[in-house]
Short mmCIF file of C-alpha atoms in Angstrom, two decimals:
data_model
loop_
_atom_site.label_atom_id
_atom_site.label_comp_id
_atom_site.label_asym_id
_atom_site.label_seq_id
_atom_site.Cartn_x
_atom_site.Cartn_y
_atom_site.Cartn_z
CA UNK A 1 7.46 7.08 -24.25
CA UNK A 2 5.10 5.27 -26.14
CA UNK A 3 4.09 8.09 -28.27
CA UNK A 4 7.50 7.57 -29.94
CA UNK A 5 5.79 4.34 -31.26
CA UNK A 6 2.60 3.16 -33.17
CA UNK A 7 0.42 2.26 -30.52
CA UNK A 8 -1.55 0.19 -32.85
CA UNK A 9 1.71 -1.59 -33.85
CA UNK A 10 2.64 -2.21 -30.18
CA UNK A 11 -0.91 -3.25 -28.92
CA UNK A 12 -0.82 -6.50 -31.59
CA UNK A 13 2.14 -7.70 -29.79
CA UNK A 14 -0.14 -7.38 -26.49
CA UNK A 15 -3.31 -9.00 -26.00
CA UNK A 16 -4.89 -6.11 -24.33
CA UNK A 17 -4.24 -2.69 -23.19
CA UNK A 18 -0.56 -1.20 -23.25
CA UNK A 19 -0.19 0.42 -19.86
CA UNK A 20 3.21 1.47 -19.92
CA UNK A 21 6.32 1.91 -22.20
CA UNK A 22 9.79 2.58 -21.85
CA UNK A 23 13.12 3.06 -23.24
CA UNK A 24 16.14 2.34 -21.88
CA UNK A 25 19.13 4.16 -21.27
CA UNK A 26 20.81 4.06 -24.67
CA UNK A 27 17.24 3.49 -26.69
CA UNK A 28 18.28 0.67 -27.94
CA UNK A 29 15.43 -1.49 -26.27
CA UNK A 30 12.05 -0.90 -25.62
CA UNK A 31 10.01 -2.33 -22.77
CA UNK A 32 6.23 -2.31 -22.97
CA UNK A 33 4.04 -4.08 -20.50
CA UNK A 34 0.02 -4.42 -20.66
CA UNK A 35 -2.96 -6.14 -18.71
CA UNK A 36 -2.31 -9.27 -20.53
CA UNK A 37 0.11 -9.88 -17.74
CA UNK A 38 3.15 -9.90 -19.87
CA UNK A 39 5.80 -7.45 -20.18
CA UNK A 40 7.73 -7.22 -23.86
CA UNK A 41 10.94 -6.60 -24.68
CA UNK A 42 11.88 -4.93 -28.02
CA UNK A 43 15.06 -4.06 -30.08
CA UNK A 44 15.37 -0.91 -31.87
CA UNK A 45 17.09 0.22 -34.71
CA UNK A 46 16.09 3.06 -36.50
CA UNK A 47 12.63 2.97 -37.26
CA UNK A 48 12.71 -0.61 -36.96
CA UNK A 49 11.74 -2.99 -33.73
CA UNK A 50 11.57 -6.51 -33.32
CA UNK A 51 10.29 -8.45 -30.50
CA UNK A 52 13.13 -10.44 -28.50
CA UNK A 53 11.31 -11.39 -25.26
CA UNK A 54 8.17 -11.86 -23.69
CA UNK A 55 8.13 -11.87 -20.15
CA UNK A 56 5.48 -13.82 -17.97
CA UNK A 57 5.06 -13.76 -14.06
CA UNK A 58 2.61 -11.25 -13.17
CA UNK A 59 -0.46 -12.97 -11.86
CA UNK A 60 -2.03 -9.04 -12.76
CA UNK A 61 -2.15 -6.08 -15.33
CA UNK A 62 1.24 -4.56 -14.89
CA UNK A 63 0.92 -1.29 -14.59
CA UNK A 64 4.65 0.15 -14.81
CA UNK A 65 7.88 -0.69 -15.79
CA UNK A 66 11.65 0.94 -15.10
CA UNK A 67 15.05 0.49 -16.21
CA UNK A 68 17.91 0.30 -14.09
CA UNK A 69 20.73 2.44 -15.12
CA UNK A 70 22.86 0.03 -17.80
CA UNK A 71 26.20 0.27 -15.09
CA UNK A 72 24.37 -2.41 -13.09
CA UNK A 73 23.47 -4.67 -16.10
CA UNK A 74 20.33 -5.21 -18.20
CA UNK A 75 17.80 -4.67 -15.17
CA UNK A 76 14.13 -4.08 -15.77
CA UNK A 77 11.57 -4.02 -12.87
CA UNK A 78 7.77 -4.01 -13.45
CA UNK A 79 4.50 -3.85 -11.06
CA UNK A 80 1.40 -4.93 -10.96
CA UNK A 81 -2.13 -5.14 -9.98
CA UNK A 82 -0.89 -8.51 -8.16
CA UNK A 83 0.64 -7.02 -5.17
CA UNK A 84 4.13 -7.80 -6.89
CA UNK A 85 6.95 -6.20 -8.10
CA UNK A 86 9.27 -8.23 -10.17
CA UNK A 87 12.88 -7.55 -11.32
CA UNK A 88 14.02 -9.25 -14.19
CA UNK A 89 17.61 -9.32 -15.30
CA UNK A 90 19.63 -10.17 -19.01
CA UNK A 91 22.58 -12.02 -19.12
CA UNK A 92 23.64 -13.54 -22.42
CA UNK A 93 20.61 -12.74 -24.17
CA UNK A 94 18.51 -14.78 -21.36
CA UNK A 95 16.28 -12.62 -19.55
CA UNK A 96 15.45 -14.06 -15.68
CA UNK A 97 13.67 -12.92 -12.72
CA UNK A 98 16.23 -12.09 -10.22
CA UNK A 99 13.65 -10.49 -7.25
CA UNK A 100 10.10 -11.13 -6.29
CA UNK A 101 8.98 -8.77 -3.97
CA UNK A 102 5.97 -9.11 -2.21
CA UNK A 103 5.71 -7.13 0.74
CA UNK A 104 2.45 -4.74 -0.48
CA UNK A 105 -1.16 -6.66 -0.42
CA UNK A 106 -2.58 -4.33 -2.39
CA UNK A 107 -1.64 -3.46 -6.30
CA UNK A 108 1.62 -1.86 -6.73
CA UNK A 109 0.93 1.07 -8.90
CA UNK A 110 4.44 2.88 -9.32
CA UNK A 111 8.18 1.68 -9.45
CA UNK A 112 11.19 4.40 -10.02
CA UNK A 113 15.07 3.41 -9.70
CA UNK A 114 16.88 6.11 -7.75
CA UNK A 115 19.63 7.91 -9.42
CA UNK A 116 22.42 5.70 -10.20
CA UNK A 117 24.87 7.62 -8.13
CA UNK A 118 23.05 6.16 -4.85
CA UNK A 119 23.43 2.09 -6.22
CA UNK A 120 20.35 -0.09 -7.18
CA UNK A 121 17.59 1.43 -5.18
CA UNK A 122 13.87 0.86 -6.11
CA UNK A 123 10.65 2.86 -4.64
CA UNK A 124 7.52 1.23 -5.18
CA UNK A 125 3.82 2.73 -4.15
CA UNK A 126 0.77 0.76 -3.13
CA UNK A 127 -3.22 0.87 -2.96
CA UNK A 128 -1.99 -0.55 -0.23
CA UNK A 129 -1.32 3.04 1.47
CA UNK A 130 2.09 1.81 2.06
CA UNK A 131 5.88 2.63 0.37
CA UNK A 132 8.56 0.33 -0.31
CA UNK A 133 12.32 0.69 -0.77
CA UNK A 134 14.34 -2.10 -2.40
CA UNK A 135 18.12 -1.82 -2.01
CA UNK A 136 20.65 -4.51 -3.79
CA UNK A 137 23.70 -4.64 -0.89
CA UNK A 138 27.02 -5.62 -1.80
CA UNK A 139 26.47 -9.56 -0.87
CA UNK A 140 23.90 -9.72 -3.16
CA UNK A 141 21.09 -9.56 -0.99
CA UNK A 142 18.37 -7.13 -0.89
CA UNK A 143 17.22 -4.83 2.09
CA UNK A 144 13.34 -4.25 2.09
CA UNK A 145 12.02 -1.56 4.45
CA UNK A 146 8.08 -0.79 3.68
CA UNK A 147 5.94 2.03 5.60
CA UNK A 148 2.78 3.85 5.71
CA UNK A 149 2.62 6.89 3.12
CA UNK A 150 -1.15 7.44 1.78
CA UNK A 151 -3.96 6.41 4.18
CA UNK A 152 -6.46 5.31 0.91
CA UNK A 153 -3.44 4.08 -1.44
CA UNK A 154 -0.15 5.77 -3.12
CA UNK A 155 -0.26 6.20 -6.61
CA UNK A 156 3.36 7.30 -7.70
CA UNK A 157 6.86 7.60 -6.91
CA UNK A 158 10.12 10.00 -8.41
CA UNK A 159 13.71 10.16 -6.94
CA UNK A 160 15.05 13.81 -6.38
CA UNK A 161 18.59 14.15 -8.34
CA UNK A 162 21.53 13.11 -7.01
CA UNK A 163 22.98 16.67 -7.23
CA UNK A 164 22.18 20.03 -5.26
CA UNK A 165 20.05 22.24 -6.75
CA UNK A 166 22.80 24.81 -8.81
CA UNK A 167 25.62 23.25 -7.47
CA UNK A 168 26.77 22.45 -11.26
CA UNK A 169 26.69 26.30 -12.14
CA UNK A 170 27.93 27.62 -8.51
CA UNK A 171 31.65 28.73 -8.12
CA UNK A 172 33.29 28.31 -5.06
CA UNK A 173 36.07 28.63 -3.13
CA UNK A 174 36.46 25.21 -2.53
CA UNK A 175 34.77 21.61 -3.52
CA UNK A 176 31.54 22.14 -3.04
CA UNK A 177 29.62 18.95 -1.86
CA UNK A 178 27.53 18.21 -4.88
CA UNK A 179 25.83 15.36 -3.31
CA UNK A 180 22.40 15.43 -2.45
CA UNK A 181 20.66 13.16 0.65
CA UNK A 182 18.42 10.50 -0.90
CA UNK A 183 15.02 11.51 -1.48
CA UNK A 184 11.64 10.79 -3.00
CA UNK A 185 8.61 12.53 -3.61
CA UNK A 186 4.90 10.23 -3.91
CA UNK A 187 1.57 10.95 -4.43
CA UNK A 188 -1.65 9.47 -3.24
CA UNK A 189 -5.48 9.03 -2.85
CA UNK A 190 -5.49 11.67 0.40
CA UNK A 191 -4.62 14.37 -1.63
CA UNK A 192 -1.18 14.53 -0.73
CA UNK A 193 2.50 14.60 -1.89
CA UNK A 194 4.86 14.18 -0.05
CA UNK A 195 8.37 13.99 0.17
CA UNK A 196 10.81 11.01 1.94
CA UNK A 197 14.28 11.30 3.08
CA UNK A 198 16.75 8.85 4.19
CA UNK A 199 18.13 9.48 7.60
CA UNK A 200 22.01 8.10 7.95
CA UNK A 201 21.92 8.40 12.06
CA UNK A 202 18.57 6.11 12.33
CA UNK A 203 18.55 4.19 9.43
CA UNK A 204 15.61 4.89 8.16
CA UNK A 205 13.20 7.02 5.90
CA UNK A 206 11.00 9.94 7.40
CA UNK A 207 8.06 11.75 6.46
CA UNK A 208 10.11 15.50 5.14
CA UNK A 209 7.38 17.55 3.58
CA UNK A 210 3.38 17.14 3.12
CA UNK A 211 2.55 18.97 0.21
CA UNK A 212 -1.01 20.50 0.46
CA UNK A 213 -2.71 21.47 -2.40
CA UNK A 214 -4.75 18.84 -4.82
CA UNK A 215 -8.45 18.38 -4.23
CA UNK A 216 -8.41 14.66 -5.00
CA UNK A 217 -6.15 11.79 -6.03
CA UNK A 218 -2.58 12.96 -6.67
CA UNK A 219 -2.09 10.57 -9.93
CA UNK A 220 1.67 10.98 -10.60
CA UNK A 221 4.37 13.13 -8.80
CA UNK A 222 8.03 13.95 -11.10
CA UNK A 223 10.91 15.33 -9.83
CA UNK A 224 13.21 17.45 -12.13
CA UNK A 225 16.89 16.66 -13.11
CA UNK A 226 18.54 19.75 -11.85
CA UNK A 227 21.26 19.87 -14.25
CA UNK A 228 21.82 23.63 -13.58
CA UNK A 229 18.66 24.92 -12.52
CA UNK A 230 18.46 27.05 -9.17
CA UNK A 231 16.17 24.75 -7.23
CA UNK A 232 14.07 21.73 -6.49
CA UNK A 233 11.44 21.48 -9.09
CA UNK A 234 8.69 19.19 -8.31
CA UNK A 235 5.46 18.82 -10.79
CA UNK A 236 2.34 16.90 -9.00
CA UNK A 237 -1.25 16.02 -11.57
CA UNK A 238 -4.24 14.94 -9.86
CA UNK A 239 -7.71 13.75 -10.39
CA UNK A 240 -8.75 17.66 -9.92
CA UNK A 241 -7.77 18.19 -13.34
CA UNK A 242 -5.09 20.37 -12.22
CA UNK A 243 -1.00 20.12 -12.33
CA UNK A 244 0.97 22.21 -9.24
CA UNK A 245 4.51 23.35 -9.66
CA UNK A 246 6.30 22.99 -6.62
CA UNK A 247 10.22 24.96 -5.83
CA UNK A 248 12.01 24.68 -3.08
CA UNK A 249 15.60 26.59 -2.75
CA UNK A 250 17.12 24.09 -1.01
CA UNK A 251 16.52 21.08 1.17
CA UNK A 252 15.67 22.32 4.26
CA UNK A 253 13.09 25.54 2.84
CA UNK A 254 9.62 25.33 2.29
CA UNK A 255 8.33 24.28 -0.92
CA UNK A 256 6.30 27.00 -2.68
CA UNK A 257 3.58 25.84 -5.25
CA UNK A 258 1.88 27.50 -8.26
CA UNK A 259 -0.63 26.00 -10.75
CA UNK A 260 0.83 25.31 -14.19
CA UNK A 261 -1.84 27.44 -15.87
CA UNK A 262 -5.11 29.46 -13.89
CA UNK A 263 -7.86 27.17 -15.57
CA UNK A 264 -8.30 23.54 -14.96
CA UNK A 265 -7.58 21.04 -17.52
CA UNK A 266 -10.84 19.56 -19.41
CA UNK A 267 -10.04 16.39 -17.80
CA UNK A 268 -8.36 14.13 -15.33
CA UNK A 269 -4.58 14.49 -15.38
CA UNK A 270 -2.81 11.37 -15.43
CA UNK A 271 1.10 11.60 -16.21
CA UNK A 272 3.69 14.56 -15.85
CA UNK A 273 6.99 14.22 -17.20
CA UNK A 274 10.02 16.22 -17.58
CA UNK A 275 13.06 16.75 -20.06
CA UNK A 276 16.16 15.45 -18.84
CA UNK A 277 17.34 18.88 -18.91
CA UNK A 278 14.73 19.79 -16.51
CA UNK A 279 12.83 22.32 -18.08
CA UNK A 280 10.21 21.55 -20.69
CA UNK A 281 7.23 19.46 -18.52
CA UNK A 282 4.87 17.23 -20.88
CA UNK A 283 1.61 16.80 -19.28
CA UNK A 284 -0.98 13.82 -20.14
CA UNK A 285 -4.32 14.39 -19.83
CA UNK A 286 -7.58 12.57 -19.97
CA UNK A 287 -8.92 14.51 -23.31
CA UNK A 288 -5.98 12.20 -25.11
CA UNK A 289 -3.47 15.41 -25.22
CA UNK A 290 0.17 15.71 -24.60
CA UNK A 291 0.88 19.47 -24.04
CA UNK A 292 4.72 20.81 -23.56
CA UNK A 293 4.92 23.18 -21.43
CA UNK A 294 8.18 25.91 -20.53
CA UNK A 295 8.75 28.75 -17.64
CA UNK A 296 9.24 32.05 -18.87
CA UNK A 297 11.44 34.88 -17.13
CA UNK A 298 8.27 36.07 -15.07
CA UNK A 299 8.27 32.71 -13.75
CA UNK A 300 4.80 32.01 -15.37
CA UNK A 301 4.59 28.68 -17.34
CA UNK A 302 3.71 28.85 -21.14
CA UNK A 303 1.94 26.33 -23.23
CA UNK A 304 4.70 25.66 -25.74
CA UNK A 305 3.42 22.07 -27.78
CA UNK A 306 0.63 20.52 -28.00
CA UNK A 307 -0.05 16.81 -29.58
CA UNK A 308 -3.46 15.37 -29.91
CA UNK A 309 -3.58 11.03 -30.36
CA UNK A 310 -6.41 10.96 -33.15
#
């Protein structure tokens, strides 16, 4: 998101490198957060920002920052090279931290809120090798369940909708159960992705899919919205200099994978990102290029953009 900004502009607020930046819901504020240990806060109007908050409790670089949907509040969370993850709330204009959570003991590298439709769920990943899942109950506690994932380190997390794949274009006799089981995808320094789902009967999250495919370090895993389309969609970049294209039909088929193009990028891939509509995938590479990229009717992706940070 922070292409939508001058990165100049934003980095003399920081003291140091911006690793992260985000907008939230609305795009009203912006959240940027940098190895200065501080996370900002901006408003935005127009063309116009102006810095409301600085936020300071990272003992780290942060590395990432999310926004909770706006339906539970003002919610931010942010992790760091610190082992932490912190969730800071607004209320009257006061931002406060509401959650430290310090399970990992390695650098949290990745934080994603789960669709809305599930409540206030947060995955984290870990050098540590490990996953964690936040969940805010109903008494205002929060349930922490943490478990291997990556033998070297996890790198990323990304929720899988809330909705089954096509169940907004299907017709049907009757109501269709639109409602998809919770699951994440992550990606890590074995090589792997793979996918997590949350088990009603035993309480707990398993190991669904193991994704082979990468040649080294899976940087960042996304999951598509699915707001119409057919299937899962799953994009994966790694340290290969490659990005894989994963589709599954539904939940319980195998996941098939194709390479975004046949040639590897000219460096390191280190963020994919989709649309919310689910179908135009911006990929971040080391040589300082965005590139858009679409599927055609042959089901072969198609460079469609391309932005170059001079």
């Amino acid at each position: 998101m922070s292409t939508l900004y001058d990165q100049h502009a934003l980095e003399t607020q920081h003291e140091d490198m911006i690793h992260d930046a985000q907008l939230d819901y609305y795009g009203k504020k912006l959240a940027t957060c940098s190895s200065d240990r501080s996370i900002k806060i901006f408003e935005i109007d127009g063309e116009n920002r102006r810095l409301v908050e600085t936020l300071k409790g990272h003992e780290g670089p942060v590395w990432q920052i999310a926004w909770a949907h706006p339906k539970f509040g003002n919610i931010l969370a942010s992790s760091s090279y610190d082992s932490k993850v912190i969730i800071w709330k607004e209320q009257n204009g006061n931002w406060s931290k509401i959650k430290e959570h310090s399970m990992h003991t390695a650098s949290v590298n990745s934080v994603a809120w789960a669709p809305h439709d599930f409540g206030p769920i947060l995955a984290c990943a870990s050098s540590d090798g490990k996953v964690s899942v936040l969940t805010f109950k109903d008494d205002g506690t929060w349930d922490a369940r943490i478990f291997e994932a990556h033998g070297i380190g996890a790198n990323s997390v990304s929720w899988a909708p809330a909705t089954v794949p096509g169940s907004l274009v299907q017709v049907t006799g009757g109501a269709p159960n639109l409602k998809q089981s919770k699951r994440f995808a992550s990606g890590g320094c074995d090589n792997l992705v793979k996918v997590w789902a949350y088990r009603e009967e035993s309480d707990s999250w398993t190991e669904e899919d193991s994704l082979e495919g990468h040649s080294d370090w899976v940087r960042d895993v996304a999951w598509a919205p699915n707001i119409g389309l057919p299937k899962s969609y799953l994009a994966s970049c790694s340290q290969d200099k490659t990005v894989l294209i994963w589709t599954q039909d539904n939940s319980k088929s195998d996941w098939n994978k194709k390479s975004l193009q046949p040639e590897r990028f000219p460096d390191v891939v280190w963020r994919v990102s989709w649309s919310l509509s689910g179908n135009i995938l911006a990929v971040s590479c080391g040589d300082n290029k965005v590139s858009l990229w679409k599927e055609n009717l042959r089901d072969d992706w198609e460079i469609v953009s391309e932005l170059t940070d001079q």
